[in-house]
CSV table of C-alpha atoms and ligand atoms in Angstrom, one decimal:
chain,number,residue,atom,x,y,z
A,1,UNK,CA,0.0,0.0,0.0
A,2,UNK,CA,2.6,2.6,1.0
A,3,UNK,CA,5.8,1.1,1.3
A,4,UNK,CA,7.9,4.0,1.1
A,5,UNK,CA,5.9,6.0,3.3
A,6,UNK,CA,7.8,9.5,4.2
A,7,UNK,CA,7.1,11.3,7.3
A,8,UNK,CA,7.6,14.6,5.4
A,9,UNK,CA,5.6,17.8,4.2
A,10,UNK,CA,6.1,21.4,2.6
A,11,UNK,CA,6.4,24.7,4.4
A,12,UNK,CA,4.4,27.4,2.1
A,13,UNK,CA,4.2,31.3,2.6
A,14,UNK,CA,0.4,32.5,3.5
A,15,UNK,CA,-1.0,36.1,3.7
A,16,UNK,CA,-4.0,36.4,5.8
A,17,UNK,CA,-5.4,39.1,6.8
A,18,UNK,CA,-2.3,41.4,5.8
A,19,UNK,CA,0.1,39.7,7.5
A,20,UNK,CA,2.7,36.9,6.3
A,21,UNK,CA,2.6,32.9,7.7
A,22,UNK,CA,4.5,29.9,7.3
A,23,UNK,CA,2.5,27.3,7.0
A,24,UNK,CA,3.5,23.9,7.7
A,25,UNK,CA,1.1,21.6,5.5
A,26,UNK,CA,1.5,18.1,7.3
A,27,UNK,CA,-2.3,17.9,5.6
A,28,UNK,CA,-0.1,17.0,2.8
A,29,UNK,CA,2.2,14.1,4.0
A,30,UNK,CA,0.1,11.4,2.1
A,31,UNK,CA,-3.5,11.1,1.0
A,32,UNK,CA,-4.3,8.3,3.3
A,33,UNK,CA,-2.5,9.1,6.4
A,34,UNK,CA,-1.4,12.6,7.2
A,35,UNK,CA,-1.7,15.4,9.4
A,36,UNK,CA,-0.5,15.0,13.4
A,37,UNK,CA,-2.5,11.8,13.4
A,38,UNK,CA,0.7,10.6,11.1
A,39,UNK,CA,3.2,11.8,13.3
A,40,UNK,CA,1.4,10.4,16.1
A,41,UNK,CA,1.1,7.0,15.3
A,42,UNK,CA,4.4,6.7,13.0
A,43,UNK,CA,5.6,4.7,15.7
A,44,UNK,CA,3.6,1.8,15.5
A,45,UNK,CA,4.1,1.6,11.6
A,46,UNK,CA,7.9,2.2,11.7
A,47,UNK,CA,8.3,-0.7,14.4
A,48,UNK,CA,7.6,-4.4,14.5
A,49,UNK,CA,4.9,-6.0,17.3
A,50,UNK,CA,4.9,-9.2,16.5
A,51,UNK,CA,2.5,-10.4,19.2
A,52,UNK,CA,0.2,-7.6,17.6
A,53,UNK,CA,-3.4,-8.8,16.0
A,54,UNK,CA,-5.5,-5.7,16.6
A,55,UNK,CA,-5.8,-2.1,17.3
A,56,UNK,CA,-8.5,-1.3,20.0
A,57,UNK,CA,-9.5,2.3,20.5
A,58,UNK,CA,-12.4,4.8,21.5
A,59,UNK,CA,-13.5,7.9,21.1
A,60,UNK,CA,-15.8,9.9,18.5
A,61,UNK,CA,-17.8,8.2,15.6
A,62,UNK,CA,-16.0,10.8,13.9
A,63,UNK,CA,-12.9,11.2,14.7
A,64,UNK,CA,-9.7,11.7,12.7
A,65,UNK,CA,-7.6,9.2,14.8
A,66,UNK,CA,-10.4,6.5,14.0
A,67,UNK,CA,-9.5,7.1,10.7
A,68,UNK,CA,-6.1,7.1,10.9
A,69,UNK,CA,-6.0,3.9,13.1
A,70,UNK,CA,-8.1,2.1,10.0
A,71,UNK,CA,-5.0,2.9,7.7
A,72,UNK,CA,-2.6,1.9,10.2
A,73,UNK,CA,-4.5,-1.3,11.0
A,74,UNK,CA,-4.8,-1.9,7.2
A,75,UNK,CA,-1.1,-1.3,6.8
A,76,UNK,CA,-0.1,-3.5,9.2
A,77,UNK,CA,-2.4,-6.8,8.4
A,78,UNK,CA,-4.1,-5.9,12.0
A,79,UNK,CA,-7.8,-5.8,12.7
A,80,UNK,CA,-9.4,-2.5,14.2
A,81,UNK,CA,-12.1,-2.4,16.7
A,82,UNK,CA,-13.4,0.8,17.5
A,83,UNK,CA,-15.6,1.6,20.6
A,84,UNK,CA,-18.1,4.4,20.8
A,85,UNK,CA,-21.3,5.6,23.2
A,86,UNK,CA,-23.3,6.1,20.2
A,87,UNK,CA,-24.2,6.4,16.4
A,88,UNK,CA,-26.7,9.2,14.9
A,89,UNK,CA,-29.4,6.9,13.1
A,90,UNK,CA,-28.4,9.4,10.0
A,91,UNK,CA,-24.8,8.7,10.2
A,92,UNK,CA,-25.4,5.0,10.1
A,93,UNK,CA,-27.8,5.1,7.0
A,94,UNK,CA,-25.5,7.5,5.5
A,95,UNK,CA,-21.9,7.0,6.3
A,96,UNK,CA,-19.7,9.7,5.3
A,97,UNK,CA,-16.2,11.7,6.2
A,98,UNK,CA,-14.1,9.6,8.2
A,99,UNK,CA,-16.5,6.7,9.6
A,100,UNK,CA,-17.5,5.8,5.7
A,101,UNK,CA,-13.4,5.9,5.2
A,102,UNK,CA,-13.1,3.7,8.4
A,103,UNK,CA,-15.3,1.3,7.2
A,104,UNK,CA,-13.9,0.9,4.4
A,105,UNK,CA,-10.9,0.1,6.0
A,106,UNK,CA,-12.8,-2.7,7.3
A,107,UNK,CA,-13.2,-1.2,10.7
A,108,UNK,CA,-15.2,-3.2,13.6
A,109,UNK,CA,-17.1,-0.2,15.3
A,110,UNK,CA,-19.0,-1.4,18.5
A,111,UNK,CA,-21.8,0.3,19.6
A,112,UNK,CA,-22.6,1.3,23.5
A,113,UNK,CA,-20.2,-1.6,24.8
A,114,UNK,CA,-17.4,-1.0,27.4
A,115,UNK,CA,-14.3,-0.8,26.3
A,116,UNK,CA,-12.5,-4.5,26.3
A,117,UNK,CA,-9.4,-5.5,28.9
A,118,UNK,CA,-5.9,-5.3,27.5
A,119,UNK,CA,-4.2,-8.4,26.2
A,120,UNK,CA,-0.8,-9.3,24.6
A,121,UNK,CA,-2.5,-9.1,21.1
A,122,UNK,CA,-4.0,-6.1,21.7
A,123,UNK,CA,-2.4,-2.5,20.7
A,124,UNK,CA,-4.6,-0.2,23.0
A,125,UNK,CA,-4.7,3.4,21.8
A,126,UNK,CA,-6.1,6.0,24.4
A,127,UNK,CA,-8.7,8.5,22.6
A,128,UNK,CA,-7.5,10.9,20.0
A,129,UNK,CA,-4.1,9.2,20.2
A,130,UNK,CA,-2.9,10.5,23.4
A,131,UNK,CA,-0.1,8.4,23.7
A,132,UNK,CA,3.8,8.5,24.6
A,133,UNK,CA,4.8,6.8,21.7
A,134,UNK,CA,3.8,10.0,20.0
A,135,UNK,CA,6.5,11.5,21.1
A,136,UNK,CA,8.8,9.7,18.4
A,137,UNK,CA,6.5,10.5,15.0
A,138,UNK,CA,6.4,14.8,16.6
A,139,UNK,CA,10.3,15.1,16.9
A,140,UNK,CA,10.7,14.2,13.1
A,141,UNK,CA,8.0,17.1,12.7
A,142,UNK,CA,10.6,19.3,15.6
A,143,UNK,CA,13.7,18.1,13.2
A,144,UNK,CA,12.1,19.3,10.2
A,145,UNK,CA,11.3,22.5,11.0
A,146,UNK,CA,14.7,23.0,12.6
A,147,UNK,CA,16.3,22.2,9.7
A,148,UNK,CA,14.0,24.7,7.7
A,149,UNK,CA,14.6,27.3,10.4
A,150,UNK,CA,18.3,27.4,9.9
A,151,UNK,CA,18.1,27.5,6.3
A,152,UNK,CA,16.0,30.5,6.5
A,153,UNK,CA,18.1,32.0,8.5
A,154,UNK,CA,15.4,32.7,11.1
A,155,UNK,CA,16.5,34.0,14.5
A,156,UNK,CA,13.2,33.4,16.4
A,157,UNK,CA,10.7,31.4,15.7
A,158,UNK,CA,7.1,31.1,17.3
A,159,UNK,CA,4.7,28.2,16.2
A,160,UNK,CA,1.0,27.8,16.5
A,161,UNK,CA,-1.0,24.7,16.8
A,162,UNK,CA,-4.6,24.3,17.9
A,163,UNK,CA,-5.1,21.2,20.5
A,164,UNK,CA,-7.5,18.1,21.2
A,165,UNK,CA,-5.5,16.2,23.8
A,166,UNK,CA,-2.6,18.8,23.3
A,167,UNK,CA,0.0,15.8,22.9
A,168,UNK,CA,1.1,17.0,19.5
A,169,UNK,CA,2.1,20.6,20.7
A,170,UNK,CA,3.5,19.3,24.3
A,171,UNK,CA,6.0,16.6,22.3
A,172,UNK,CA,6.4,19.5,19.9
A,173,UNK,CA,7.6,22.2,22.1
A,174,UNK,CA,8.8,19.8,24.6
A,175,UNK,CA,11.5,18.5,21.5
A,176,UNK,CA,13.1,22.0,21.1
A,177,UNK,CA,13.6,22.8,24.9
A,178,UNK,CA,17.5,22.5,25.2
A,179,UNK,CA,18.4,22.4,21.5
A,180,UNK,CA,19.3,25.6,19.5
A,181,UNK,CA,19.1,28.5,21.1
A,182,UNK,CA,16.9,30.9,20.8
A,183,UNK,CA,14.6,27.7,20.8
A,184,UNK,CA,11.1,28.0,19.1
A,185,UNK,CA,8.1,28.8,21.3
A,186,UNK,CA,5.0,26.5,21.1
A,187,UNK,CA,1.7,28.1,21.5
A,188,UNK,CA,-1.7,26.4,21.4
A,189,UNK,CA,-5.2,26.5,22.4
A,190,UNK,CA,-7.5,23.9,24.1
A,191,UNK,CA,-10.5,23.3,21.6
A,192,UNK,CA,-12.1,20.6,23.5
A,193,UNK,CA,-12.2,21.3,27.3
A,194,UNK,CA,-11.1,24.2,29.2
A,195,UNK,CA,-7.2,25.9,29.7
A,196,UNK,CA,-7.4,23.4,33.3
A,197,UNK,CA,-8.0,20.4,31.3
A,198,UNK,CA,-5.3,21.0,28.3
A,199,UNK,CA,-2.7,21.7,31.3
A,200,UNK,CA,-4.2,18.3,32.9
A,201,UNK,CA,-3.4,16.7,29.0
A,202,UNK,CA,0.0,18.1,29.3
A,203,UNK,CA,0.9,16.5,32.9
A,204,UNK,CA,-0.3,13.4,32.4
A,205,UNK,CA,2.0,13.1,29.6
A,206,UNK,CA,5.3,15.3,31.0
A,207,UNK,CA,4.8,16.6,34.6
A,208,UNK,CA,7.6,18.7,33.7
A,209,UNK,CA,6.4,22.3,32.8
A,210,UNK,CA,9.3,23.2,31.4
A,211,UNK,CA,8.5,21.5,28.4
A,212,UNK,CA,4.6,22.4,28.2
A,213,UNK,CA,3.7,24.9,25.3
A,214,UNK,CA,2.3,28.1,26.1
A,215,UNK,CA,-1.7,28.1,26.1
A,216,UNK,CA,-3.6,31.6,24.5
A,217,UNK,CA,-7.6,32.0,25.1
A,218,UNK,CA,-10.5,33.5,23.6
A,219,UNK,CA,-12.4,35.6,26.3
A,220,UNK,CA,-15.8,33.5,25.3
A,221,UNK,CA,-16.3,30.2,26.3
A,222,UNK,CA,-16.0,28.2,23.2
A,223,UNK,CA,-17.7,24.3,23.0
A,224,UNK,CA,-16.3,21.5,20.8
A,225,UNK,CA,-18.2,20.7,17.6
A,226,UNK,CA,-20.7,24.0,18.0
A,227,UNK,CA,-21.7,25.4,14.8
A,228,UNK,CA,-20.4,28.7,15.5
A,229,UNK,CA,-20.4,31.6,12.9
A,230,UNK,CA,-17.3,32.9,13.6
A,231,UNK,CA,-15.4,30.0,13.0
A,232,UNK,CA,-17.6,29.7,9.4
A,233,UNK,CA,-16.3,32.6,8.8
A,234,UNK,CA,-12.9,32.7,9.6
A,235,UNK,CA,-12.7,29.4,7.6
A,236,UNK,CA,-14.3,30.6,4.9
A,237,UNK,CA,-12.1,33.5,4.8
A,238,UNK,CA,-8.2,31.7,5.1
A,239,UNK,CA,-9.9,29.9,1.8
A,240,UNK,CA,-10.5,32.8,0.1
A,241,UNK,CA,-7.5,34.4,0.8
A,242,UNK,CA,-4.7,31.4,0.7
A,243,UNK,CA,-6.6,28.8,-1.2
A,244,UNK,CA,-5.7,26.7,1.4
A,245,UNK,CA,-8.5,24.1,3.0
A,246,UNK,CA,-8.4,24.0,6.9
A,247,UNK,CA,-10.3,21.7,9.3
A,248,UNK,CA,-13.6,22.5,10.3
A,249,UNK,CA,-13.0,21.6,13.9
A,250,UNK,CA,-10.0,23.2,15.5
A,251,UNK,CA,-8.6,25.2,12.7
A,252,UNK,CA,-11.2,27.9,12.9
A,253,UNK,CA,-10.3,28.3,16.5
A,254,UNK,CA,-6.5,28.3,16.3
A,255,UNK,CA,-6.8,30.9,13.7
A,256,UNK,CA,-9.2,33.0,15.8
A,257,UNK,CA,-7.5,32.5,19.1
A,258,UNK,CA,-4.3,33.1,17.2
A,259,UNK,CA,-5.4,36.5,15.2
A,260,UNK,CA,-6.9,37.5,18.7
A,261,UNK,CA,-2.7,38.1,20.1
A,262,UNK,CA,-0.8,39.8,17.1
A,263,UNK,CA,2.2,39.9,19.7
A,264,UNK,CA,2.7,36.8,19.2
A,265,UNK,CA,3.4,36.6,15.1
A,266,UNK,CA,4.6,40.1,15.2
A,267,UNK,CA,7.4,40.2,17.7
A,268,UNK,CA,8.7,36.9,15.2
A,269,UNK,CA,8.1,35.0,12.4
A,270,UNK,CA,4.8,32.5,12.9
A,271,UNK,CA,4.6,29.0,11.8
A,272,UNK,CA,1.2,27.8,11.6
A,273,UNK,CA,1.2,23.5,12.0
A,274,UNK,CA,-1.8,22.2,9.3
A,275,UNK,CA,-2.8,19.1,11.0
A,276,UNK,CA,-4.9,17.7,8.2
A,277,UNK,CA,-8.0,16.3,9.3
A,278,UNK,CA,-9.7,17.4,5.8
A,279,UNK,CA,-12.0,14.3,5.7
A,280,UNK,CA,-14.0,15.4,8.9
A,281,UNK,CA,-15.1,18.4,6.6
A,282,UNK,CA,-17.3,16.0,4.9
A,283,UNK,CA,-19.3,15.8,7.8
A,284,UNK,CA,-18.9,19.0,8.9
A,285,UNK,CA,-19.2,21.6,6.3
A,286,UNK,CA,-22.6,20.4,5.0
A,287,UNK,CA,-24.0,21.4,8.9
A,288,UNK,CA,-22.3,24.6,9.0
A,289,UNK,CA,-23.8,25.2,5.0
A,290,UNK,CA,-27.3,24.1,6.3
A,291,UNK,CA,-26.9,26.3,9.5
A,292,UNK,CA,-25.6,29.8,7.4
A,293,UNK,CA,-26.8,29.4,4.2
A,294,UNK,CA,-26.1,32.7,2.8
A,295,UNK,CA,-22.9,32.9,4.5
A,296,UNK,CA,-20.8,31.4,1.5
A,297,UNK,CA,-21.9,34.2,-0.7
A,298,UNK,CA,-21.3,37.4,1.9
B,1,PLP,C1,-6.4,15.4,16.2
B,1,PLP,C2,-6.3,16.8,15.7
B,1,PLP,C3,-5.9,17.9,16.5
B,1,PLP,C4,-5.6,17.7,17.9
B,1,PLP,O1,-4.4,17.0,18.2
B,1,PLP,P1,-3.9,16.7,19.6
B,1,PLP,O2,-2.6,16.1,19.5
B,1,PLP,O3,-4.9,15.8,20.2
B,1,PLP,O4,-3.9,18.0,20.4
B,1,PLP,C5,-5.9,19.1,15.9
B,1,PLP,N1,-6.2,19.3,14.6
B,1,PLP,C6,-6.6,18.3,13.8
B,1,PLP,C7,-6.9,18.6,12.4
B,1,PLP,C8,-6.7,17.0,14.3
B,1,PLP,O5,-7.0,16.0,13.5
C-alpha cells in the first residue's frame, strides 16, 4: 500500500489578513495518512509488534484518529475495533467523512459496549491518540522544522497549533527545549475542554512544565463541535484568501484564538502546523452550510 511511506511535508508562505505565515502543511504528507495523526502513530508503523493482532480504540464516531488507526490497521495486516457511546441513526444510513473511510478500511465499530481489557495481542490506543509513543513521530515534525529554520536563517521562531489532547504541541515544544538556542516557542489552544483540562493533558504526559507549550484563550467560552459563525467565517475567509482548506473543527479556532494576540506573530516570524484532518469536513461543512446558508456568498 505505502511502502515507502515519508514522514515529510512542505512549508508554504500565506498572507491572511495582511500579515505573512509559514504554513507547515503536514495535511499533505500522504493522502491516506497525514496530518498530526501521522506523526502520532508513525511509531507503531515504523516498528515491529509481532504479538500484535488488533488495534482497539475509542473515542468519536467521527474522529480523525479512527481514521487514521483504520490505515494503520490496514497497513499492518491488523484488525481494528473501534468503541463508541453512540451512532446518529443518519450517520449510520449514511456514512460519510471519516466513519465511511473507516469502514472501508474494514473497521469493527461497537456500539454502547465497554471498552475491552488489555491483552498481549492487543495495541490499545487511548482517545484521539494520546499516547507516549507519540512522542517519536512529533520530533521528526521538531527536526524538520529546525532544519528549515536554519536555512532560512530565522533567528526566532514562534509556532502555533490548535489542541485536542494537546500531545502534539507538548512533544512539539517539549523536542526543542534545550536544542538551538533561541529555541522556538510552542503556543496552542484547548478546543475541547477548558485551559485546566489542556494543562491536565500536558501532565499526564510530561509533569515537567518546562517543556509544556504556552496556552492563548479567547475571552468567550467556546464548545467542541458548536456550529459557530465565527469560526464559518474565519474558515471561509483563510480559503478565500490562501486557497488553502483547513479543518472545520480546531482550525477555525487556532486561527481566531491566534489573530486575537498579534504579539505573538509580530514580535517573530509564525509557523502555523496544518494538521490535516480534511476528511471530517465532509461531515462538517454540510451542517455549517445548512446552518448559514447565505454565509458562503457574503
Ligand atoms: C487530532 C487533531 C488535532 C488535535 O491534536 P492533539 O494532538 O490531540 O492536540 C488538531 N487538529 C486536527 C486537524 C486534528 O485532527
Amino acid at each position: 500500500m505505502m511502502t515507502d511511506f515519508q514522514l515529510t511535508s512542505p512549508i508554504e508562505t500565506i498572507r491572511f489578513q495582511n500579515h505573512t505565515f509559514f504554513l507547515k502543511r503536514d495535511d499533505l504528507i500522504h493522502p491516506d495518512f497525514s496530518g498530526n495523526k501521522a506523526r502520532k502513530f508513525y511509531y507503531y508503523l515504523k516498528n515491529d509488534f509481532p504479538y500484535i493482532k488488533k488495534i482497539v480504540s475509542y473515542g468519536s464516531v467521527q474522529s480523525n484518529a479512527m481514521y487514521s488507526l483504520s490505515v494503520l490497521a490496514k497497513m499492518k495486516g491488523w484488525e481494528f475495533e473501534y468503541y463508541v457511546d453512540h451512532i446518529a441513526d443518519y450517520l449510520r444510513e449514511n456514512p460519510h467523512g471519516n466513519y465511511a473511510a473507516a469502514l472501508k478500511n474494514d473497521m469493527h465499530l461497537i456500539v454502547g459496549r465497554g471498552i475491552p481489557t488489555p491483552t498481549k495481542n492487543m495495541l490499545f490506543i487511548e482517545e484521539g491518540g494520546r499516547q507516549k509513543e507519540a512522542e517519536y513521530g512529533i520530533r521528526i515534525l521538531a527536526e524538520e522544522i529546525s532544519f528549515w529554520q536554519k536555512e532560512q536563517k530565522i533567528e526566532k521562531l514562534n509556532i502555533f497549533l490548535p489542541s485536542g489532547t494537546g500531545t502534539t504541541a507538548l512533544y512539539l515544544q517539549k523536542a526543542f527545549v534545550g536544542v538551538g538556542i533561541p529555541q522556538p516557542t510552542v503556543y496552542t489552544c484547548a478546543c475541547v475542554g477548558d485551559d485546566m483540562y489542556l494543562k491536565e493533558q500536558f501532565s499526564m504526559l510530561e509533569a515537567d512544565e518546562k517543556y509544556h507549550p504556552t496556552i492563548l484563550a479567547l475571552e468567550k467560552k467556546h464548545h467542541f463541535g458548536k456550529l459557530y459563525r465565527e469560526n464559518y467565517e474565519i474558515w471561509l475567509k483563510l480559503h478565500e484568501q490562501t486557497g488553502v482548506v483547513f479543518d472545520l473543527l480546531y482550525d477555525p479556532l487556532g486561527w481566531r484564538t491566534l489573530l486575537a494576540h498579534p504579539q505573538v506573530y509580530e514580535e517573530a516570524p509564525l509557523l502555523y502546523i496544518h494538521q490535516g484532518g480534511i476528511l471530517g469536513n465532509e461531515s462538517m461543512l454540510p451542517r455549517y452550510q445548512r446552518k448559514y446558508p447565505l454565509m458562503a456568498n457574503e
